[in-house]
PDB file of C-alpha atoms in Angstrom:
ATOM      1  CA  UNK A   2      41.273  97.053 201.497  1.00 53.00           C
ATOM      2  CA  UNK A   3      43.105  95.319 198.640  1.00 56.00           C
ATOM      3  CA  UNK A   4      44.249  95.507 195.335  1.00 61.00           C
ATOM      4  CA  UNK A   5      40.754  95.202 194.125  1.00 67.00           C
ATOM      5  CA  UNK A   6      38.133  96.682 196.575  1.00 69.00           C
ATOM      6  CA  UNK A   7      38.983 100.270 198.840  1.00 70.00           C
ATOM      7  CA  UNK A   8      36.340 101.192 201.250  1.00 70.00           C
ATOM      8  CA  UNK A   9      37.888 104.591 201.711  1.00 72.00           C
ATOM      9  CA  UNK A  10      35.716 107.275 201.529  1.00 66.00           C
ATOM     10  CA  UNK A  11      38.922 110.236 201.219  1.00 69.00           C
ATOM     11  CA  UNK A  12      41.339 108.734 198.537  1.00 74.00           C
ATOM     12  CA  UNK A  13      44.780 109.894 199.079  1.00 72.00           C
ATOM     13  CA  UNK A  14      47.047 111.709 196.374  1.00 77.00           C
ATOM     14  CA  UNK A  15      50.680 111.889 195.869  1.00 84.00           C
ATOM     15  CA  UNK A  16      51.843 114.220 193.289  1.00 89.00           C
ATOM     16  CA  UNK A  17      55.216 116.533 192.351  1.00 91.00           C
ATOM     17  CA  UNK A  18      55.394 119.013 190.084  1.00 94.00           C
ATOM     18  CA  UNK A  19      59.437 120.248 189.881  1.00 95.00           C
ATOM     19  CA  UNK A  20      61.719 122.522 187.775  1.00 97.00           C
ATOM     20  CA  UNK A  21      65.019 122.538 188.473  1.00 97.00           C
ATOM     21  CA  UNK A  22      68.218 124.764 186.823  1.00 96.00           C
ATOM     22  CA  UNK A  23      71.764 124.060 186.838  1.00 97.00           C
ATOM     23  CA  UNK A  24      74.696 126.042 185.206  1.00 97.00           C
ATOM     24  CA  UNK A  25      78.752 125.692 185.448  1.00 96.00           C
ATOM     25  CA  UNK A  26      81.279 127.580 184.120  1.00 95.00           C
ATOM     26  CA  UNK A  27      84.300 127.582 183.471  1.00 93.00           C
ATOM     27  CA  UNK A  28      87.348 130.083 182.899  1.00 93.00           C
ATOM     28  CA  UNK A  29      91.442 129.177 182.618  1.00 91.00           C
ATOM     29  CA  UNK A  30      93.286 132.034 183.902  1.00 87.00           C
ATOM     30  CA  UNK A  31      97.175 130.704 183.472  1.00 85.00           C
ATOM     31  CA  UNK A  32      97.380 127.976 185.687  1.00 86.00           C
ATOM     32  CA  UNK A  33      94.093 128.416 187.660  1.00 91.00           C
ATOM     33  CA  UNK A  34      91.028 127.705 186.592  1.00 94.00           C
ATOM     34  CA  UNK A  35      88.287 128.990 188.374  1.00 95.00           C
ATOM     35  CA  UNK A  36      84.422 127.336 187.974  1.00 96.00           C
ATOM     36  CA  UNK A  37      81.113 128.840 189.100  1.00 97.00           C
ATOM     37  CA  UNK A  38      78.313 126.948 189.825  1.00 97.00           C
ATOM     38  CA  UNK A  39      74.956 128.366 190.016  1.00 97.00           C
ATOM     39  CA  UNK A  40      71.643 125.570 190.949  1.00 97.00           C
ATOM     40  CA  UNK A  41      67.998 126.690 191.139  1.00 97.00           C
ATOM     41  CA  UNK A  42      65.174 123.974 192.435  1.00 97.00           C
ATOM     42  CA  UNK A  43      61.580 124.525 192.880  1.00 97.00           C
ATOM     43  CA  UNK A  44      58.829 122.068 193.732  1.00 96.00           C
ATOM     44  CA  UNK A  45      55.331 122.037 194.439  1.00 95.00           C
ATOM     45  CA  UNK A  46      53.860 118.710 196.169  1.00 94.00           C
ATOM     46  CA  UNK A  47      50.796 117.276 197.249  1.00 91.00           C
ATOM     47  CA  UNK A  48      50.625 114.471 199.575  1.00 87.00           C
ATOM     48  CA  UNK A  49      47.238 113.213 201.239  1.00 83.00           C
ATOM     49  CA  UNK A  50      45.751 109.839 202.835  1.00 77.00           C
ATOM     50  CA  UNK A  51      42.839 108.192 204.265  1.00 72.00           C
ATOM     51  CA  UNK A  52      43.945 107.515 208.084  1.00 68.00           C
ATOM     52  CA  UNK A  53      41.233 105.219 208.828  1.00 64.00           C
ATOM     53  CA  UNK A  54      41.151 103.517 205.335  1.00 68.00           C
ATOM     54  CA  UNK A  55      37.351 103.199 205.295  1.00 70.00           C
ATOM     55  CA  UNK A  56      33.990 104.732 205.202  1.00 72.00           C
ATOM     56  CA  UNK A  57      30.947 105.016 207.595  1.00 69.00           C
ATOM     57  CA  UNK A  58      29.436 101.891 205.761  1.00 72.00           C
ATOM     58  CA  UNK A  59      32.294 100.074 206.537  1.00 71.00           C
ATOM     59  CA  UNK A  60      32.828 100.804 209.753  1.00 69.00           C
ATOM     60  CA  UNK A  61      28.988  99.964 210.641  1.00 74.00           C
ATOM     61  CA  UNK A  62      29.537  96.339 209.589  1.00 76.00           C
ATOM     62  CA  UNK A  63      30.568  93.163 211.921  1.00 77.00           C
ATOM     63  CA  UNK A  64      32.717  93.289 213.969  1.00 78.00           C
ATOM     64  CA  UNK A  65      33.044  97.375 214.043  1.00 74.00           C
ATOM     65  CA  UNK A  66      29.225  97.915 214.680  1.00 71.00           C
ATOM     66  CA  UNK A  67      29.651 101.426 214.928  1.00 73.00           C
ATOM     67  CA  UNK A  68      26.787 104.074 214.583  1.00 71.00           C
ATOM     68  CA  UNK A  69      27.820 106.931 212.710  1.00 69.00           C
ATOM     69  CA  UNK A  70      25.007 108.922 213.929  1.00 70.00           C
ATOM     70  CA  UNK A  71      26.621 108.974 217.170  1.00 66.00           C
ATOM     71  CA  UNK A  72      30.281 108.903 216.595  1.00 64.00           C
ATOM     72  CA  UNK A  73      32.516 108.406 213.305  1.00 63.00           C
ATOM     73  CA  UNK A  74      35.423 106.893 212.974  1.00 64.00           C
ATOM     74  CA  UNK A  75      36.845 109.287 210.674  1.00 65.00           C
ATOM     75  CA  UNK A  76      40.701 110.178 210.132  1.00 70.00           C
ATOM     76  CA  UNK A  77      42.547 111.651 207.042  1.00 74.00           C
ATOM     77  CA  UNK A  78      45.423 114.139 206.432  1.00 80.00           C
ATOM     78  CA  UNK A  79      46.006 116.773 203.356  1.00 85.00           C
ATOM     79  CA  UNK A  80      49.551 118.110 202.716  1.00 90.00           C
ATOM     80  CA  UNK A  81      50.429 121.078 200.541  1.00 93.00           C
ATOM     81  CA  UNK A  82      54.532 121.744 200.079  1.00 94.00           C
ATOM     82  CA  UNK A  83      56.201 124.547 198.548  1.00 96.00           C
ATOM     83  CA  UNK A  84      59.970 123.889 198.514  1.00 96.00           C
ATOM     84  CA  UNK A  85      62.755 126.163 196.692  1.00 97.00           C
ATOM     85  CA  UNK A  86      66.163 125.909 196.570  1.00 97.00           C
ATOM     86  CA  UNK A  87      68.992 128.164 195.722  1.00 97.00           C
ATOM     87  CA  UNK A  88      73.363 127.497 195.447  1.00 97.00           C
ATOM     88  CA  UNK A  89      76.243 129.308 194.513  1.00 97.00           C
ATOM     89  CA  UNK A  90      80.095 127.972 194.736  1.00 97.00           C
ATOM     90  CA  UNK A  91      82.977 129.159 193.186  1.00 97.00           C
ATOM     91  CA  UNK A  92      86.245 127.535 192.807  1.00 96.00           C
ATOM     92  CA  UNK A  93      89.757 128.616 192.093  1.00 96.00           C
ATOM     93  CA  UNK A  94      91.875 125.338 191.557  1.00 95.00           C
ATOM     94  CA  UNK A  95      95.646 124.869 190.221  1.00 93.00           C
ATOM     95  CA  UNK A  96      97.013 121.541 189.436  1.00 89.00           C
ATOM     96  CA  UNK A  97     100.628 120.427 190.200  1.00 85.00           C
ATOM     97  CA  UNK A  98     102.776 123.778 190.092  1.00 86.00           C
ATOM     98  CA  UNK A  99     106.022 122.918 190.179  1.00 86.00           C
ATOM     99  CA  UNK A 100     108.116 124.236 193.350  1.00 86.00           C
ATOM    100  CA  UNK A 101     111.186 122.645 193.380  1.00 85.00           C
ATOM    101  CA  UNK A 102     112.692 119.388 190.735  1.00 83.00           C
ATOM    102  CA  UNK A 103     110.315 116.884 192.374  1.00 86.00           C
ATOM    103  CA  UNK A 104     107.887 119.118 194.699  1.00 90.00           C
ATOM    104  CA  UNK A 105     104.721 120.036 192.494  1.00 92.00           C
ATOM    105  CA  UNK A 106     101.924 121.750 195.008  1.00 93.00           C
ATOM    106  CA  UNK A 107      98.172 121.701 193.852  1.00 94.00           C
ATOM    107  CA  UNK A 108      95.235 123.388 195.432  1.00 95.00           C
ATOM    108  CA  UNK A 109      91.452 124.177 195.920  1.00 96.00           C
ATOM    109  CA  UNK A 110      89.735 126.852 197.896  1.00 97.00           C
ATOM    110  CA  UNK A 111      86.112 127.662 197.212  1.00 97.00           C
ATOM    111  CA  UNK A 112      83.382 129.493 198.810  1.00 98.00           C
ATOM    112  CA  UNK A 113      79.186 128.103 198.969  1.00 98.00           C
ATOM    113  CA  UNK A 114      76.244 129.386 199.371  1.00 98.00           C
ATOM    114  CA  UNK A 115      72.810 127.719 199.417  1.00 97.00           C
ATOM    115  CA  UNK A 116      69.081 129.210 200.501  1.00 97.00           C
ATOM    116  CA  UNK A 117      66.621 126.392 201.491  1.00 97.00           C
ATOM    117  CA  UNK A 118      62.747 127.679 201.686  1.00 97.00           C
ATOM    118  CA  UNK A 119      59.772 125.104 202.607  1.00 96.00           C
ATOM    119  CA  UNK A 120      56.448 125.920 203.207  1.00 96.00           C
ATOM    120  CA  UNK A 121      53.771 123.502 204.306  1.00 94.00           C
ATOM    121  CA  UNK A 122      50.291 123.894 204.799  1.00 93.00           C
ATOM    122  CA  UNK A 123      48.900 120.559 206.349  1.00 89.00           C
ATOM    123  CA  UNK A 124      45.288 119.821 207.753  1.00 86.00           C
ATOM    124  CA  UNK A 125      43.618 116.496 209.045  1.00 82.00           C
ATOM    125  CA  UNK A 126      44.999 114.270 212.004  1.00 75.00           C
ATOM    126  CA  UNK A 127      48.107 115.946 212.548  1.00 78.00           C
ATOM    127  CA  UNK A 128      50.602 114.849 215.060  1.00 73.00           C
ATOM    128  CA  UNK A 129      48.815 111.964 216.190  1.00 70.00           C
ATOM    129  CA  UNK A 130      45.636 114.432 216.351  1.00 71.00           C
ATOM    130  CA  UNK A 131      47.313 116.968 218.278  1.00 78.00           C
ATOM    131  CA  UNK A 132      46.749 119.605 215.351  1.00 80.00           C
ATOM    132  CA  UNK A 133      43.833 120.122 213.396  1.00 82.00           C
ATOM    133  CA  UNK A 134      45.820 122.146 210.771  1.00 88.00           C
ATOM    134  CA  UNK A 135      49.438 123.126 210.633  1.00 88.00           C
ATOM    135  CA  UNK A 136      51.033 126.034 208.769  1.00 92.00           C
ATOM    136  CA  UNK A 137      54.577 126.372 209.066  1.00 94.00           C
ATOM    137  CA  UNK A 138      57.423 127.630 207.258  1.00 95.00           C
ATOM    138  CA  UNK A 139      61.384 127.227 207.854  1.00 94.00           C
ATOM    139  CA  UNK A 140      64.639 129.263 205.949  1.00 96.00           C
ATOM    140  CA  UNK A 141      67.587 128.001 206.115  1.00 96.00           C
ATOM    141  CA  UNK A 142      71.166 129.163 204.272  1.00 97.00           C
ATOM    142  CA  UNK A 143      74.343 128.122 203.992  1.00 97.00           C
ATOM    143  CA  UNK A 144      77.575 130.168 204.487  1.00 97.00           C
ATOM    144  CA  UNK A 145      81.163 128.257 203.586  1.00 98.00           C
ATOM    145  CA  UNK A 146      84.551 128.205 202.721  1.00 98.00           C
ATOM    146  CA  UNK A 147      87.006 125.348 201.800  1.00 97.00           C
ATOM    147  CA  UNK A 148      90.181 124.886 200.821  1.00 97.00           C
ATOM    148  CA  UNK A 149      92.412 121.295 200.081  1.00 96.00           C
ATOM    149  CA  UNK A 150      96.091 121.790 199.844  1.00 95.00           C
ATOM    150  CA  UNK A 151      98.521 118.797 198.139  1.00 94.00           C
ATOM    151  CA  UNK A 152     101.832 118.249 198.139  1.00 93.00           C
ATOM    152  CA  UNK A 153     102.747 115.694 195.084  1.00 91.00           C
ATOM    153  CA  UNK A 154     106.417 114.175 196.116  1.00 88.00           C
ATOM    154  CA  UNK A 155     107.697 111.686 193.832  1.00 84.00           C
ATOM    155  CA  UNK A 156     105.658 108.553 195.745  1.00 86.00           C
ATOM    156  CA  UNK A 157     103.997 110.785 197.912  1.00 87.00           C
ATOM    157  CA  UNK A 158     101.100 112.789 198.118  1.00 92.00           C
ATOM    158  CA  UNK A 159     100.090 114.678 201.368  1.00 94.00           C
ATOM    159  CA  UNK A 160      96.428 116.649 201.159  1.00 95.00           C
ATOM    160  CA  UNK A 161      95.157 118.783 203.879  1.00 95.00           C
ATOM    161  CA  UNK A 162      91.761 119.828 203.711  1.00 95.00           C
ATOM    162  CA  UNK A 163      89.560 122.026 206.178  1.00 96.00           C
ATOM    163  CA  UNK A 164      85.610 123.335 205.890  1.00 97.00           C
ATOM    164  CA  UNK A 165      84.272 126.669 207.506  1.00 97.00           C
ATOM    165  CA  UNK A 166      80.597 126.341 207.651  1.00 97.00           C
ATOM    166  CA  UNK A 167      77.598 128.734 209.492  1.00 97.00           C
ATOM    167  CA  UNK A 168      74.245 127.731 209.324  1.00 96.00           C
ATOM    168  CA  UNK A 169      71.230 130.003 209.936  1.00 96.00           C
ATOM    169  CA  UNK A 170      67.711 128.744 210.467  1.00 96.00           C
ATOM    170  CA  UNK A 171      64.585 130.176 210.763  1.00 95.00           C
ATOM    171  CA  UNK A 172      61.320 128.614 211.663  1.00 94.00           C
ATOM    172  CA  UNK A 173      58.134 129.482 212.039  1.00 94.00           C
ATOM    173  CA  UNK A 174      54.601 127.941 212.601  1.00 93.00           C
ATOM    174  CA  UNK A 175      51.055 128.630 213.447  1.00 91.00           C
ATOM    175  CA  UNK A 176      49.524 125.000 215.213  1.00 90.00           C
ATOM    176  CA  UNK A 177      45.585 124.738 214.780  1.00 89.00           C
ATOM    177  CA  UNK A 178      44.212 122.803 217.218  1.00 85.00           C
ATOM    178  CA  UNK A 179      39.957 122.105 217.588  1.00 79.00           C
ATOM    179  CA  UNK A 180      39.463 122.734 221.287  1.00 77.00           C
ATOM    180  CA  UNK A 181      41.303 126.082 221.707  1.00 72.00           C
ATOM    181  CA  UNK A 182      43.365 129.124 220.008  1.00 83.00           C
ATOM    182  CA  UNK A 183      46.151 128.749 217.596  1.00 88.00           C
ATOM    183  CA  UNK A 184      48.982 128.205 219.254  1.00 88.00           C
ATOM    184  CA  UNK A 185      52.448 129.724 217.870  1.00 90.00           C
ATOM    185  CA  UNK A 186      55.786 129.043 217.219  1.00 88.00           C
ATOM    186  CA  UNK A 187      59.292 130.982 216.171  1.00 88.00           C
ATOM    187  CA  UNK A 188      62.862 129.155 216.095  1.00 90.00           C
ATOM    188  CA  UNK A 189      66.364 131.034 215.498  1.00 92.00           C
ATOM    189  CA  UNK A 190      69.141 128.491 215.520  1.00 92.00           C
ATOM    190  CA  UNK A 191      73.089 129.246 214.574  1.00 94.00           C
ATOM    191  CA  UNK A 192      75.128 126.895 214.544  1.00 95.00           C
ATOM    192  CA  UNK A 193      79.412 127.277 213.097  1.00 96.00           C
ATOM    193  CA  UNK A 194      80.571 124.229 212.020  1.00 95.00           C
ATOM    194  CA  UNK A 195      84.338 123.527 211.190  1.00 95.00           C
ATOM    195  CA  UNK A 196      85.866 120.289 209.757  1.00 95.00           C
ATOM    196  CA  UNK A 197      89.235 119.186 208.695  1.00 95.00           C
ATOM    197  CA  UNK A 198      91.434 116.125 207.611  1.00 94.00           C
ATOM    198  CA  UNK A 199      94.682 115.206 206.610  1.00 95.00           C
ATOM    199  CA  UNK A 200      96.110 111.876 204.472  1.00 94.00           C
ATOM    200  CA  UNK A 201      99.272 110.340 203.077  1.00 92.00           C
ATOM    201  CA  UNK A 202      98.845 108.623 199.539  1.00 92.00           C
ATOM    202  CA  UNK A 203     102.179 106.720 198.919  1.00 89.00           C
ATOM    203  CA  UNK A 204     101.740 104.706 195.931  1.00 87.00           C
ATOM    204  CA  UNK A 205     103.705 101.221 196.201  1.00 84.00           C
ATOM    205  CA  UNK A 206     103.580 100.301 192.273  1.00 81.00           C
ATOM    206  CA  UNK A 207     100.992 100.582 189.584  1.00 79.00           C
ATOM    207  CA  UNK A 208      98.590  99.027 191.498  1.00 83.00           C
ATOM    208  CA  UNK A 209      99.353  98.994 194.931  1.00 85.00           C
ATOM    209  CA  UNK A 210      99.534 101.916 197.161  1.00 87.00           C
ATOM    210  CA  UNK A 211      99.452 103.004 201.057  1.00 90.00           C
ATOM    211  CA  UNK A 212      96.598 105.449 202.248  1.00 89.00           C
ATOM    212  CA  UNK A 213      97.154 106.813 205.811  1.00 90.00           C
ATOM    213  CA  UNK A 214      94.306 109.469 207.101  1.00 89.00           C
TER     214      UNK A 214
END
């Protein structure tokens, strides 16, 4: 195979087909503003190849020599994908409130959500021929909550930040195989995550400043 001849006999095809939706809004409420996000994906794709990259006339020929009437040398793999996705966040923010003469405070706290959904129908040489045909499907969704916290001193700006996060998954999958019964499978993973950090901006001049984290 090259750019001008193919001897395949099962030409492959990659295609996509997506629509995707975003929206953000915002509202000023005094000195908060608060934003909403809201983010809709959905795509449908096809992805399929020739494993063997010829055809039983090709594979007869010098220095193959093999007899298709006995045995073929014949590999490909077809891919069907559904894949949807889904997100909500909301913000509330204020921006340098003044405290005291020279202590302004800002902040950020916000709360996500996001559903992932995939389906994939697959059949051919699957895992190195361990599947004749897979069907699976996985869900997985996002809980979180954030907040950042600053402190704006003349020079100085301190920011401390943290992330709640819980992540749910849920898989399941029916494995085909050509010498026996499907064989199934179900996952349930949790998993809390938590993250924080904290940093020291001290700005030196107009265009020089110290960043400690």
């Amino acid at each position: 195979n090259n750019g001008d001849t193919t001897y395949t006999n099962q030409p492959g095809r990659d295609s996509q087909e997506l629509f995707a939706f975003s929206l953000k809004n915002f509202i000023n409420v005094y000195q908060y503003k608060i934003t909403h996000l809201t983010n809709f994906v959905t795509s449908d794709m096809i992805h399929s190849y020739d494993s063997d990259w010829g055809n039983n006339e090709f594979w007869s020929k010098p220095p193959y020599n093999i007899d298709s009437n006995y045995w073929q040398y014949e590999y490909s793999q077809n891919e069907i994908r559904n894949r949807n996705m889904y997100s909500q966040e909301l913000r509330i923010q204020i921006d340098k409130v003044p405290i005291t003469k020279n202590l302004y405070i800002s902040n950020t706290l916000g709360i996500y959500y996001k559903d992932l959904n995939e389906k994939d129908i697959a059949t051919g040489w699957i895992l190195d021929g361990e599947d004749s045909g897979l069907d699976s499907e996985f869900d997985i969704q996002n809980y979180a909550t954030y907040n950042e916290s600053k402190l704006h001193m003349d020079n100085f700006t301190i920011a401390l930040n943290g992330r709640y996060e819980i992540m749910e998954l849920d898989y399941s999958a029916i494995h085909y195989h050509d010498d026996g019964e499907p064989t199934f499978r179900l996952n349930n993973l949790s998993n809390h995550l938590f993250g924080g950090r904290l940093s020291i901006l001290f700005n030196l001049d107009e265009e020089n400043n110290l960043f400690f984290n």
